[in-house]
PDB file of C-alpha atoms in Angstrom:
ATOM      1  CA  MET A 948       0.000   0.000   0.000  1.00  0.00           C
ATOM      2  CA  ARG A 949       1.393   3.385  -1.031  1.00  0.00           C
ATOM      3  CA  ARG A 950       1.746   5.995   1.713  1.00  0.00           C
ATOM      4  CA  ARG A 951       0.371   9.435   1.081  1.00  0.00           C
ATOM      5  CA  SER A 952       2.601  12.406   1.713  1.00  0.00           C
ATOM      6  CA  VAL A 953       1.502  14.694   4.529  1.00  0.00           C
ATOM      7  CA  ALA A 954       0.063  17.956   3.226  1.00  0.00           C
ATOM      8  CA  PHE A 955      -0.560  19.523   6.613  1.00  0.00           C
ATOM      9  CA  THR A 956      -0.877  18.659  10.300  1.00  0.00           C
ATOM     10  CA  THR A 957      -2.346  20.802  13.050  1.00  0.00           C
ATOM     11  CA  GLU A 958      -3.321  20.346  16.662  1.00  0.00           C
ATOM     12  CA  ALA A 959      -5.659  21.819  19.238  1.00  0.00           C
ATOM     13  CA  THR A 960      -5.845  21.234  22.971  1.00  0.00           C
ATOM     14  CA  THR A 961      -9.044  21.672  24.971  1.00  0.00           C
ATOM     15  CA  ILE A 962      -9.172  21.942  28.737  1.00  0.00           C
ATOM     16  CA  ALA A 963     -12.436  21.302  30.623  1.00  0.00           C
ATOM     17  CA  GLY A 964     -14.446  20.004  27.650  1.00  0.00           C
ATOM     18  CA  ARG A 965     -17.413  21.866  26.197  1.00  0.00           C
ATOM     19  CA  ASN A 966     -17.357  24.512  28.960  1.00  0.00           C
ATOM     20  CA  GLY A 967     -13.631  25.062  28.753  1.00  0.00           C
ATOM     21  CA  HIS A 968     -10.982  26.609  26.569  1.00  0.00           C
ATOM     22  CA  VAL A 969      -9.292  25.559  23.330  1.00  0.00           C
ATOM     23  CA  ASP A 970      -5.888  26.606  21.967  1.00  0.00           C
ATOM     24  CA  THR A 971      -4.225  25.614  18.721  1.00  0.00           C
ATOM     25  CA  GLY A 972      -0.602  24.540  18.749  1.00  0.00           C
ATOM     26  CA  ASP A 973       0.416  27.464  16.537  1.00  0.00           C
ATOM     27  CA  GLY A 974      -1.105  29.972  18.972  1.00  0.00           C
ATOM     28  CA  VAL A 975      -3.405  31.488  16.340  1.00  0.00           C
ATOM     29  CA  LEU A 976      -6.648  30.272  17.906  1.00  0.00           C
ATOM     30  CA  SER A 977      -7.451  30.688  21.598  1.00  0.00           C
ATOM     31  CA  LEU A 978     -11.155  30.478  22.413  1.00  0.00           C
ATOM     32  CA  ASP A 979     -13.444  29.964  25.362  1.00  0.00           C
ATOM     33  CA  LEU A 980     -16.059  27.244  24.900  1.00  0.00           C
ATOM     34  CA  ALA A 981     -19.565  27.122  26.336  1.00  0.00           C
ATOM     35  CA  VAL A 982     -22.506  24.785  25.912  1.00  0.00           C
ATOM     36  CA  PRO A 983     -25.405  26.674  24.278  1.00  0.00           C
ATOM     37  CA  ARG A 984     -28.706  26.901  26.138  1.00  0.00           C
ATOM     38  CA  PRO A 985     -31.429  24.421  25.148  1.00  0.00           C
ATOM     39  CA  ASP A 986     -32.999  27.085  22.889  1.00  0.00           C
ATOM     40  CA  GLY A 987     -29.691  27.433  21.006  1.00  0.00           C
ATOM     41  CA  THR A 988     -28.772  30.861  22.345  1.00  0.00           C
ATOM     42  CA  PRO A 989     -25.254  31.260  23.721  1.00  0.00           C
ATOM     43  CA  SER A 990     -24.807  30.696  27.449  1.00  0.00           C
ATOM     44  CA  ASN A 991     -21.678  32.857  27.172  1.00  0.00           C
ATOM     45  CA  PRO A 992     -21.790  35.364  24.280  1.00  0.00           C
ATOM     46  CA  ALA A 993     -17.973  35.585  24.265  1.00  0.00           C
ATOM     47  CA  ALA A 994     -17.565  31.818  23.803  1.00  0.00           C
ATOM     48  CA  THR A 995     -18.056  29.398  20.933  1.00  0.00           C
ATOM     49  CA  ASN A 996     -18.774  25.677  20.762  1.00  0.00           C
ATOM     50  CA  PRO A 997     -17.387  22.632  18.921  1.00  0.00           C
ATOM     51  CA  GLU A 998     -20.246  22.646  16.409  1.00  0.00           C
ATOM     52  CA  ALA A 999     -19.478  26.245  15.380  1.00  0.00           C
ATOM     53  CA  LEU A1000     -15.813  25.335  14.946  1.00  0.00           C
ATOM     54  CA  PHE A1001     -16.775  22.271  12.888  1.00  0.00           C
ATOM     55  CA  ALA A1002     -19.078  24.450  10.745  1.00  0.00           C
ATOM     56  CA  ALA A1003     -16.261  26.946  10.161  1.00  0.00           C
ATOM     57  CA  GLY A1004     -13.801  24.242   9.146  1.00  0.00           C
ATOM     58  CA  TYR A1005     -16.260  22.367   6.931  1.00  0.00           C
ATOM     59  CA  SER A1006     -17.470  25.517   5.138  1.00  0.00           C
ATOM     60  CA  ALA A1007     -13.891  26.645   4.414  1.00  0.00           C
ATOM     61  CA  CYS A1008     -12.796  23.201   3.248  1.00  0.00           C
ATOM     62  CA  PHE A1009     -15.896  22.698   1.100  1.00  0.00           C
ATOM     63  CA  GLY A1010     -15.478  26.149  -0.471  1.00  0.00           C
ATOM     64  CA  GLN A1011     -11.931  25.250  -1.478  1.00  0.00           C
ATOM     65  CA  ALA A1012     -13.181  21.942  -2.891  1.00  0.00           C
ATOM     66  CA  VAL A1013     -15.715  23.858  -5.022  1.00  0.00           C
ATOM     67  CA  LEU A1014     -12.854  25.972  -6.394  1.00  0.00           C
ATOM     68  CA  ALA A1015     -10.830  22.818  -7.108  1.00  0.00           C
ATOM     69  CA  ALA A1016     -13.835  21.258  -8.866  1.00  0.00           C
ATOM     70  CA  ALA A1017     -14.267  24.430 -10.927  1.00  0.00           C
ATOM     71  CA  GLU A1018     -10.642  24.236 -12.015  1.00  0.00           C
ATOM     72  CA  LEU A1019     -11.106  20.590 -13.048  1.00  0.00           C
ATOM     73  CA  GLU A1020     -14.199  21.606 -15.051  1.00  0.00           C
ATOM     74  CA  HIS A1021     -12.370  24.604 -16.583  1.00  0.00           C
ATOM     75  CA  LEU A1022     -14.831  27.032 -14.998  1.00  0.00           C
ATOM     76  CA  LYS A1023     -14.025  30.317 -13.298  1.00  0.00           C
ATOM     77  CA  PRO A1024     -16.684  31.240 -10.740  1.00  0.00           C
ATOM     78  CA  GLU A1025     -16.716  34.869  -9.641  1.00  0.00           C
ATOM     79  CA  ASN A1026     -17.316  34.000  -5.993  1.00  0.00           C
ATOM     80  CA  VAL A1027     -18.046  30.944  -3.852  1.00  0.00           C
ATOM     81  CA  ALA A1028     -19.838  31.229  -0.494  1.00  0.00           C
ATOM     82  CA  VAL A1029     -20.549  28.181   1.659  1.00  0.00           C
ATOM     83  CA  THR A1030     -22.637  28.157   4.815  1.00  0.00           C
ATOM     84  CA  ALA A1031     -22.370  24.992   6.885  1.00  0.00           C
ATOM     85  CA  VAL A1032     -25.338  24.478   9.193  1.00  0.00           C
ATOM     86  CA  VAL A1033     -24.285  21.986  11.867  1.00  0.00           C
ATOM     87  CA  THR A1034     -26.939  20.545  14.160  1.00  0.00           C
ATOM     88  CA  LEU A1035     -26.286  18.584  17.327  1.00  0.00           C
ATOM     89  CA  GLN A1036     -29.143  16.167  17.908  1.00  0.00           C
ATOM     90  CA  THR A1037     -29.794  14.056  20.971  1.00  0.00           C
ATOM     91  CA  GLU A1038     -32.035  11.170  21.845  1.00  0.00           C
ATOM     92  CA  ASN A1039     -31.672   9.276  25.118  1.00  0.00           C
ATOM     93  CA  ARG A1040     -28.202  10.802  25.666  1.00  0.00           C
ATOM     94  CA  ASP A1041     -27.066   9.615  22.226  1.00  0.00           C
ATOM     95  CA  PHE A1042     -25.608  12.670  20.476  1.00  0.00           C
ATOM     96  CA  ARG A1043     -25.320  12.915  16.687  1.00  0.00           C
ATOM     97  CA  LEU A1044     -24.387  15.612  14.181  1.00  0.00           C
ATOM     98  CA  SER A1045     -26.035  16.512  10.913  1.00  0.00           C
ATOM     99  CA  VAL A1046     -24.891  19.061   8.335  1.00  0.00           C
ATOM    100  CA  ILE A1047     -26.468  21.154   5.606  1.00  0.00           C
ATOM    101  CA  LEU A1048     -24.016  22.758   3.154  1.00  0.00           C
ATOM    102  CA  ARG A1049     -25.586  25.786   1.461  1.00  0.00           C
ATOM    103  CA  THR A1050     -23.445  26.846  -1.473  1.00  0.00           C
ATOM    104  CA  LYS A1051     -23.779  29.960  -3.634  1.00  0.00           C
ATOM    105  CA  ILE A1052     -21.592  30.097  -6.722  1.00  0.00           C
ATOM    106  CA  ASP A1053     -21.627  33.349  -8.684  1.00  0.00           C
ATOM    107  CA  GLY A1054     -20.694  33.432 -12.345  1.00  0.00           C
ATOM    108  CA  VAL A1055     -21.913  29.966 -13.408  1.00  0.00           C
ATOM    109  CA  ASP A1056     -25.360  28.692 -14.343  1.00  0.00           C
ATOM    110  CA  ARG A1057     -27.477  26.529 -12.038  1.00  0.00           C
ATOM    111  CA  LYS A1058     -26.591  23.224 -13.735  1.00  0.00           C
ATOM    112  CA  ALA A1059     -22.868  23.985 -13.543  1.00  0.00           C
ATOM    113  CA  ALA A1060     -23.231  25.014  -9.885  1.00  0.00           C
ATOM    114  CA  GLU A1061     -24.976  21.728  -9.057  1.00  0.00           C
ATOM    115  CA  THR A1062     -22.225  19.779 -10.839  1.00  0.00           C
ATOM    116  CA  LEU A1063     -19.516  21.679  -8.956  1.00  0.00           C
ATOM    117  CA  VAL A1064     -21.180  21.076  -5.584  1.00  0.00           C
ATOM    118  CA  GLN A1065     -21.511  17.337  -6.248  1.00  0.00           C
ATOM    119  CA  ARG A1066     -17.888  17.149  -7.403  1.00  0.00           C
ATOM    120  CA  ALA A1067     -16.733  19.176  -4.388  1.00  0.00           C
ATOM    121  CA  HIS A1068     -18.524  16.708  -2.114  1.00  0.00           C
ATOM    122  CA  GLU A1069     -16.385  13.947  -3.661  1.00  0.00           C
ATOM    123  CA  LEU A1070     -13.161  15.961  -3.238  1.00  0.00           C
ATOM    124  CA  CYS A1071     -13.575  17.659   0.156  1.00  0.00           C
ATOM    125  CA  PRO A1072     -11.643  15.997   3.020  1.00  0.00           C
ATOM    126  CA  TYR A1073     -14.429  16.889   5.491  1.00  0.00           C
ATOM    127  CA  SER A1074     -17.004  15.273   3.188  1.00  0.00           C
ATOM    128  CA  LYS A1075     -14.832  12.186   2.937  1.00  0.00           C
ATOM    129  CA  ALA A1076     -14.499  12.048   6.729  1.00  0.00           C
ATOM    130  CA  THR A1077     -18.238  12.399   7.318  1.00  0.00           C
ATOM    131  CA  ARG A1078     -19.424  10.164   4.462  1.00  0.00           C
ATOM    132  CA  ASN A1079     -21.571   7.298   5.786  1.00  0.00           C
ATOM    133  CA  ASN A1080     -21.124   8.663   9.321  1.00  0.00           C
ATOM    134  CA  ILE A1081     -23.482  11.642   9.547  1.00  0.00           C
ATOM    135  CA  PRO A1082     -26.170  13.048   7.250  1.00  0.00           C
ATOM    136  CA  VAL A1083     -24.833  15.785   4.955  1.00  0.00           C
ATOM    137  CA  GLU A1084     -27.364  17.605   2.787  1.00  0.00           C
ATOM    138  CA  LEU A1085     -26.220  19.690  -0.181  1.00  0.00           C
ATOM    139  CA  GLU A1086     -28.124  22.826  -1.185  1.00  0.00           C
ATOM    140  CA  VAL A1087     -27.279  25.023  -4.158  1.00  0.00           C
ATOM    141  CA  LEU A1088     -28.503  28.585  -3.695  1.00  0.00           C
TER     142      LEU A1088
END
């Protein structure tokens, strides 16, 4: 089996779990964490949560995958915006995530945008990691 070369490695350390603090190894990210209230509003407006961080990472990664797909298709979109909606669901203390990826691609027609989003879902490392693990819905805006 051929080994892949490492493109990038990063690390983050969290202390005290979901009501704690997270720092990245490079010192760029240093955030307080807080569990949202049951109605979804922040329990600490100055803090974030793991789902928001996952949404940020997935939306950035998926946006780059759309650009890579566009290059493969010889298309040049004017702009790509991806909103990742991450939901934490629970039933009998069994927690699960689900994701909706809402993608707006300016400068290409609807059919091309749909093709790019499907192709990006094949290319994106986050999509590969979540495939067959959590529901991921794709929406083209």
